[in-house]
Each structure stands twice: as structure tokens, then as C-alpha cells.
Amino acid sequence: MKLLLEIVLYFSQFCVVLAMLLCMLRLLKGPTAQDRVLALDTLWICAMLFALLLGISFASLVYFEWAMLIALTGFVSSVALAKFLMRGEIIE
Amino acid sequence: MMQIPADISPWLAIPVALLLICGSIITLVGTLGLLRLPHFYQRIHGPAITITFGAGSFLLASMLYFTVLQQRLVIHELLISAFIMLTAPVTAMLLMRTAVYRDLRNGRQRPDTKPEPPAASGQATTAEVKQHRPDGENA
């Protein structure tokens, strides 16, 4: 059962890293600026999922705080970028 | 290397493994949608499944794993899920409004107006731009 969980964890890490690569492609390719912001937002979410996966694999609760911080920072950065794209300034 | 206890019970390993596989495949599908869909207004629906189902599966797996491993109730992952449930719609709504605003400002046609004849819809979008601009500046 340990082997099963190890294989599944490796598979999940591979999938999440692949998802991050796909987001990266959209981030580099995106025809408009809002595409890039959307890709960056998804990249933050994938990074948070990766932190959670690391927490499960190393059986440590420290990674939970990483995930929390990444989710928080991602939200703030996405909202700031969206506001900037809409208005040309963030705080008016 | 990974630090998984050697005597982990199948009653814990199998549900956690199922949730992890489900979450990772859904995450991959969501980002594949982000990459493959043709328009921005369709593309924004791709990551929604990543944020809701993918993150939900991973958080459930983490909760289950740590609750059984530490033999106490570990539910602080609920904080992350509540936070994501609160913030993901806000981000999506702001991005959608940004996209609509920018498309109208640039006079670009929205994909949902495509079946109409091009001349009429083009006039409609420029008229909308003229209507929207003063509103945006007054607000």
C-alpha cells in the first residue's frame, strides 16, 4: 500500500507539473493580455496544488501554510492585474 | 524521498489515491482547456474546473490523510477551500469584465455576436463603445 501511494503521488506531481507547463504555454502564447492574466491565475492555483501534494508526500503540515500563502498572493496579484488591465491603474 | 509510513492501511491509501488521481486528471483537463479553447470567453471556463474539482479533491485527500495519520481531526484545509470558493468567482468576474471592457474599447467583435451579419454587429459594438465610455469615466 505504501508503494501504491508513492506511485500515485508521483503521478499526481507529474500531472500538476504538466498542467503548469500548459499554463506556461498559454502565458507565453496568449494573444491578449487578459489571456496571460488568466494563465497566471491558473498557474498560481497549480502551484498551490503542488504545495499540497508535497505536504502529503513528506507528511508535513508546514506545506499547508505555503499553500495558504500561495493562494492568498495569487488572488491579490490576479485582482491587481485585472484592475490594471481594466482601468490603467490599480488604486483609484 | 517520500515519507509515507510503511504500515499504512489500505482503507486510508485507496481513498487518498483515488482522490489524488481524480484531482490530478481534472487539473490536467482544466489546463488543457485553457490551452486548447479558441476564444478568451471560452477559455475562462477551463480553469474553473481546476479551481473547484481539482483543488477540492486534493484538499479532501490532504484532510483525510492527515486526519488518519495524526489520529486527530485535521481540517484546516477547509480554510483554503473556503478561501478559494470566495476568491475564484471574484477573480473570474473581474477578468471577464476586463475582457469585455477591453474588447469594446478596441472595437473588437465578441465571439457570441458572430452569427449576426458583420456590418450590423460592427455598428452595434461601436455604438456600445460610445455609450460605455462616458459611463466608465463618470463612474
Tab-separated table of C-alpha atoms in Angstrom:
chain	number	residue	atom	x	y	z
A	1	MET	CA	0.000	0.000	0.000
A	2	LYS	CA	2.952	2.293	0.564
A	3	LEU	CA	4.104	1.589	-2.985
A	4	LEU	CA	0.639	2.375	-4.371
A	5	LEU	CA	0.513	5.721	-2.625
A	6	GLU	CA	4.040	6.540	-3.769
A	7	ILE	CA	3.221	5.781	-7.388
A	8	VAL	CA	0.013	7.795	-7.189
A	9	LEU	CA	1.838	10.725	-5.620
A	10	TYR	CA	4.470	10.670	-8.347
A	11	PHE	CA	1.715	10.502	-10.972
A	12	SER	CA	-0.109	13.454	-9.412
A	13	GLN	CA	3.058	15.506	-9.216
A	14	PHE	CA	3.743	14.742	-12.857
A	15	CYS	CA	0.201	15.787	-13.825
A	16	VAL	CA	0.349	19.033	-11.864
A	17	VAL	CA	3.737	19.948	-13.317
A	18	LEU	CA	2.401	19.175	-16.789
A	19	ALA	CA	-0.596	21.409	-16.042
A	20	MET	CA	1.792	24.175	-15.007
A	21	LEU	CA	3.665	23.728	-18.281
A	22	LEU	CA	0.410	24.052	-20.249
A	23	CYS	CA	-0.405	27.242	-18.328
A	24	MET	CA	3.080	28.480	-19.121
A	25	LEU	CA	2.485	27.835	-22.815
A	26	ARG	CA	-0.731	29.847	-22.717
A	27	LEU	CA	1.084	32.543	-20.748
A	28	LEU	CA	3.747	32.821	-23.435
A	29	LYS	CA	1.366	32.410	-26.364
A	30	GLY	CA	-1.752	34.273	-25.198
A	31	PRO	CA	-2.908	36.667	-27.899
A	32	THR	CA	-4.372	39.235	-25.485
A	33	ALA	CA	-3.263	40.471	-22.099
A	34	GLN	CA	-6.272	39.008	-20.290
A	35	ASP	CA	-5.306	35.560	-21.549
A	36	ARG	CA	-1.956	35.960	-19.881
A	37	VAL	CA	-3.546	37.078	-16.619
A	38	LEU	CA	-5.890	34.083	-16.687
A	39	ALA	CA	-2.957	31.745	-17.335
A	40	LEU	CA	-1.028	33.321	-14.468
A	41	ASP	CA	-4.010	32.865	-12.149
A	42	THR	CA	-4.251	29.184	-13.092
A	43	LEU	CA	-0.506	28.881	-12.588
A	44	TRP	CA	-0.891	30.151	-9.024
A	45	ILE	CA	-3.643	27.594	-8.374
A	46	CYS	CA	-1.464	24.790	-9.777
A	47	ALA	CA	1.423	25.908	-7.580
A	48	MET	CA	-0.893	25.736	-4.582
A	49	LEU	CA	-1.931	22.208	-5.542
A	50	PHE	CA	1.725	21.260	-5.897
A	51	ALA	CA	2.435	22.549	-2.389
A	52	LEU	CA	-0.428	20.420	-1.065
A	53	LEU	CA	0.975	17.375	-2.872
A	54	LEU	CA	4.410	17.988	-1.352
A	55	GLY	CA	2.728	18.207	2.043
A	56	ILE	CA	1.137	14.792	1.548
A	57	SER	CA	4.354	13.214	0.259
A	58	PHE	CA	6.551	14.491	3.079
A	59	ALA	CA	3.824	14.097	5.744
A	60	SER	CA	4.438	17.618	6.958
A	61	LEU	CA	1.910	20.287	7.843
A	62	VAL	CA	4.318	23.119	7.031
A	63	TYR	CA	3.416	22.902	3.343
A	64	PHE	CA	-0.162	23.785	4.236
A	65	GLU	CA	0.987	27.275	5.146
A	66	TRP	CA	2.804	27.519	1.850
A	67	ALA	CA	-0.382	26.598	0.057
A	68	MET	CA	-2.360	29.176	2.026
A	69	LEU	CA	0.182	31.897	1.264
A	70	ILE	CA	0.315	30.975	-2.428
A	71	ALA	CA	-3.486	31.067	-2.708
A	72	LEU	CA	-3.589	34.464	-0.985
A	73	THR	CA	-0.834	36.029	-3.074
A	74	GLY	CA	-2.298	34.621	-6.269
A	75	PHE	CA	-5.677	36.162	-5.577
A	76	VAL	CA	-4.212	39.564	-4.810
A	77	SER	CA	-1.977	39.554	-7.883
A	78	SER	CA	-4.760	38.438	-10.217
A	79	VAL	CA	-7.161	41.077	-8.934
A	80	ALA	CA	-4.498	43.768	-9.192
A	81	LEU	CA	-3.630	42.767	-12.752
A	82	ALA	CA	-7.293	42.612	-13.774
A	83	LYS	CA	-7.924	46.051	-12.306
A	84	PHE	CA	-4.865	47.383	-14.046
A	85	LEU	CA	-5.970	45.990	-17.402
A	86	MET	CA	-9.462	47.396	-16.977
A	87	ARG	CA	-8.659	50.909	-15.748
A	88	GLY	CA	-4.979	51.510	-16.346
A	89	GLU	CA	-4.473	51.987	-12.620
A	90	ILE	CA	-4.918	49.722	-9.616
A	91	ILE	CA	-5.990	52.004	-6.775
A	92	GLU	CA	-8.044	54.960	-7.895
B	1	MET	CA	12.391	10.684	-0.581
B	2	MET	CA	8.751	10.410	0.278
B	3	GLN	CA	7.922	9.847	3.912
B	4	ILE	CA	4.926	7.568	3.833
B	5	PRO	CA	4.521	5.165	6.771
B	6	ALA	CA	5.275	1.595	5.719
B	7	ASP	CA	2.288	0.111	7.565
B	8	ILE	CA	-0.288	2.411	6.024
B	9	SER	CA	-3.700	0.739	5.917
B	10	PRO	CA	-5.442	0.130	2.591
B	11	TRP	CA	-8.548	1.823	3.992
B	12	LEU	CA	-6.583	5.062	4.010
B	13	ALA	CA	-4.338	4.511	0.978
B	14	ILE	CA	-7.040	3.616	-1.542
B	15	PRO	CA	-9.400	6.594	-0.971
B	16	VAL	CA	-6.469	9.004	-0.855
B	17	ALA	CA	-5.053	7.505	-4.055
B	18	LEU	CA	-8.431	7.714	-5.801
B	19	LEU	CA	-8.905	11.342	-4.762
B	20	LEU	CA	-5.373	12.206	-5.892
B	21	ILE	CA	-5.798	10.547	-9.291
B	22	CYS	CA	-9.183	12.228	-9.780
B	23	GLY	CA	-7.802	15.614	-8.780
B	24	SER	CA	-4.704	15.421	-10.940
B	25	ILE	CA	-6.575	14.300	-14.052
B	26	ILE	CA	-9.162	17.053	-13.564
B	27	THR	CA	-6.390	19.616	-13.077
B	28	LEU	CA	-4.764	18.475	-16.290
B	29	VAL	CA	-8.057	18.613	-18.199
B	30	GLY	CA	-8.774	22.127	-16.937
B	31	THR	CA	-5.424	23.486	-18.040
B	32	LEU	CA	-5.691	21.628	-21.334
B	33	GLY	CA	-8.952	23.521	-21.847
B	34	LEU	CA	-7.092	26.741	-21.068
B	35	LEU	CA	-4.596	25.909	-23.767
B	36	ARG	CA	-6.863	24.480	-26.455
B	37	LEU	CA	-10.095	26.511	-26.463
B	38	PRO	CA	-10.270	29.152	-29.214
B	39	HIS	CA	-11.700	32.310	-27.566
B	40	PHE	CA	-10.988	34.016	-24.267
B	41	TYR	CA	-14.640	33.794	-23.282
B	42	GLN	CA	-14.473	30.015	-23.688
B	43	ARG	CA	-11.007	29.760	-22.214
B	44	ILE	CA	-12.056	31.221	-18.899
B	45	HIS	CA	-14.252	28.162	-18.291
B	46	GLY	CA	-11.317	25.765	-18.466
B	47	PRO	CA	-9.549	26.651	-15.208
B	48	ALA	CA	-12.866	26.802	-13.333
B	49	ILE	CA	-12.886	23.006	-13.128
B	50	THR	CA	-9.287	23.058	-11.889
B	51	ILE	CA	-10.161	25.503	-9.156
B	52	THR	CA	-13.316	23.742	-7.955
B	53	PHE	CA	-12.969	19.997	-8.527
B	54	GLY	CA	-9.194	19.651	-8.785
B	55	ALA	CA	-8.402	21.708	-5.715
B	56	GLY	CA	-11.375	20.154	-3.894
B	57	SER	CA	-10.102	16.624	-4.491
B	58	PHE	CA	-6.578	17.487	-3.391
B	59	LEU	CA	-7.824	19.248	-0.270
B	60	LEU	CA	-10.108	16.320	0.621
B	61	ALA	CA	-7.228	13.883	0.137
B	62	SER	CA	-4.971	16.003	2.321
B	63	MET	CA	-7.619	16.265	5.043
B	64	LEU	CA	-8.251	12.514	5.019
B	65	TYR	CA	-4.560	11.635	5.019
B	66	PHE	CA	-3.523	13.890	7.870
B	67	THR	CA	-6.599	13.117	9.950
B	68	VAL	CA	-5.819	9.384	9.921
B	69	LEU	CA	-2.049	9.841	10.128
B	70	GLN	CA	-2.079	12.132	13.146
B	71	GLN	CA	-5.124	10.475	14.765
B	72	ARG	CA	-6.828	13.772	15.376
B	73	LEU	CA	-9.129	15.963	13.343
B	74	VAL	CA	-7.031	17.944	10.840
B	75	ILE	CA	-9.443	20.121	8.925
B	76	HIS	CA	-7.522	23.326	8.444
B	77	GLU	CA	-7.559	22.606	4.702
B	78	LEU	CA	-11.137	23.849	4.933
B	79	LEU	CA	-9.604	27.311	5.294
B	80	ILE	CA	-8.015	27.038	1.855
B	81	SER	CA	-11.178	25.658	0.279
B	82	ALA	CA	-13.328	28.399	1.797
B	83	PHE	CA	-10.807	30.990	0.641
B	84	ILE	CA	-10.755	29.613	-2.883
B	85	MET	CA	-14.541	29.377	-3.029
B	86	LEU	CA	-14.667	33.056	-2.036
B	87	THR	CA	-11.931	34.366	-4.295
B	88	ALA	CA	-12.200	32.350	-7.516
B	89	PRO	CA	-15.543	33.899	-8.608
B	90	VAL	CA	-14.240	37.374	-7.823
B	91	THR	CA	-11.165	36.844	-9.976
B	92	ALA	CA	-13.176	35.301	-12.803
B	93	MET	CA	-15.733	38.117	-12.727
B	94	LEU	CA	-13.079	40.823	-12.739
B	95	LEU	CA	-11.256	39.140	-15.617
B	96	MET	CA	-14.478	38.787	-17.599
B	97	ARG	CA	-15.332	42.436	-17.064
B	98	THR	CA	-11.817	43.382	-18.072
B	99	ALA	CA	-12.064	41.322	-21.254
B	100	VAL	CA	-15.466	42.748	-22.208
B	101	TYR	CA	-14.329	46.285	-21.480
B	102	ARG	CA	-11.107	45.923	-23.430
B	103	ASP	CA	-12.837	44.251	-26.377
B	104	LEU	CA	-15.433	47.018	-26.530
B	105	ARG	CA	-12.771	49.674	-26.216
B	106	ASN	CA	-10.748	48.165	-29.031
B	107	GLY	CA	-13.862	47.732	-31.182
B	108	ARG	CA	-13.193	44.035	-31.334
B	109	GLN	CA	-16.094	41.726	-32.020
B	110	ARG	CA	-17.246	39.448	-29.247
B	111	PRO	CA	-17.441	35.795	-30.304
B	112	ASP	CA	-21.079	35.456	-29.207
B	113	THR	CA	-22.171	38.085	-31.727
B	114	LYS	CA	-20.630	36.269	-34.687
B	115	PRO	CA	-23.752	34.693	-36.290
B	116	GLU	CA	-25.195	38.163	-36.962
B	117	PRO	CA	-24.336	39.949	-40.201
B	118	PRO	CA	-20.937	41.606	-39.808
B	119	ALA	CA	-21.964	45.169	-40.704
B	120	ALA	CA	-24.832	45.319	-38.199
B	121	SER	CA	-22.856	43.829	-35.324
B	122	GLY	CA	-19.909	46.102	-36.077
B	123	GLN	CA	-22.171	49.136	-35.801
B	124	ALA	CA	-23.628	47.760	-32.600
B	125	THR	CA	-20.230	47.378	-30.977
B	126	THR	CA	-19.092	50.882	-31.934
B	127	ALA	CA	-22.384	52.276	-30.632
B	128	GLU	CA	-21.809	50.363	-27.412
B	129	VAL	CA	-18.326	51.817	-27.165
B	130	LYS	CA	-19.710	55.319	-27.485
B	131	GLN	CA	-22.311	54.553	-24.838
B	132	HIS	CA	-19.886	52.880	-22.475
B	133	ARG	CA	-17.026	55.313	-22.496
B	134	PRO	CA	-18.644	58.222	-20.664
B	135	ASP	CA	-20.141	55.800	-18.131
B	136	GLY	CA	-16.739	54.351	-17.433
B	137	GLU	CA	-15.238	57.784	-16.993
B	138	ASN	CA	-18.000	59.064	-14.749
B	139	ALA	CA	-18.108	56.019	-12.504
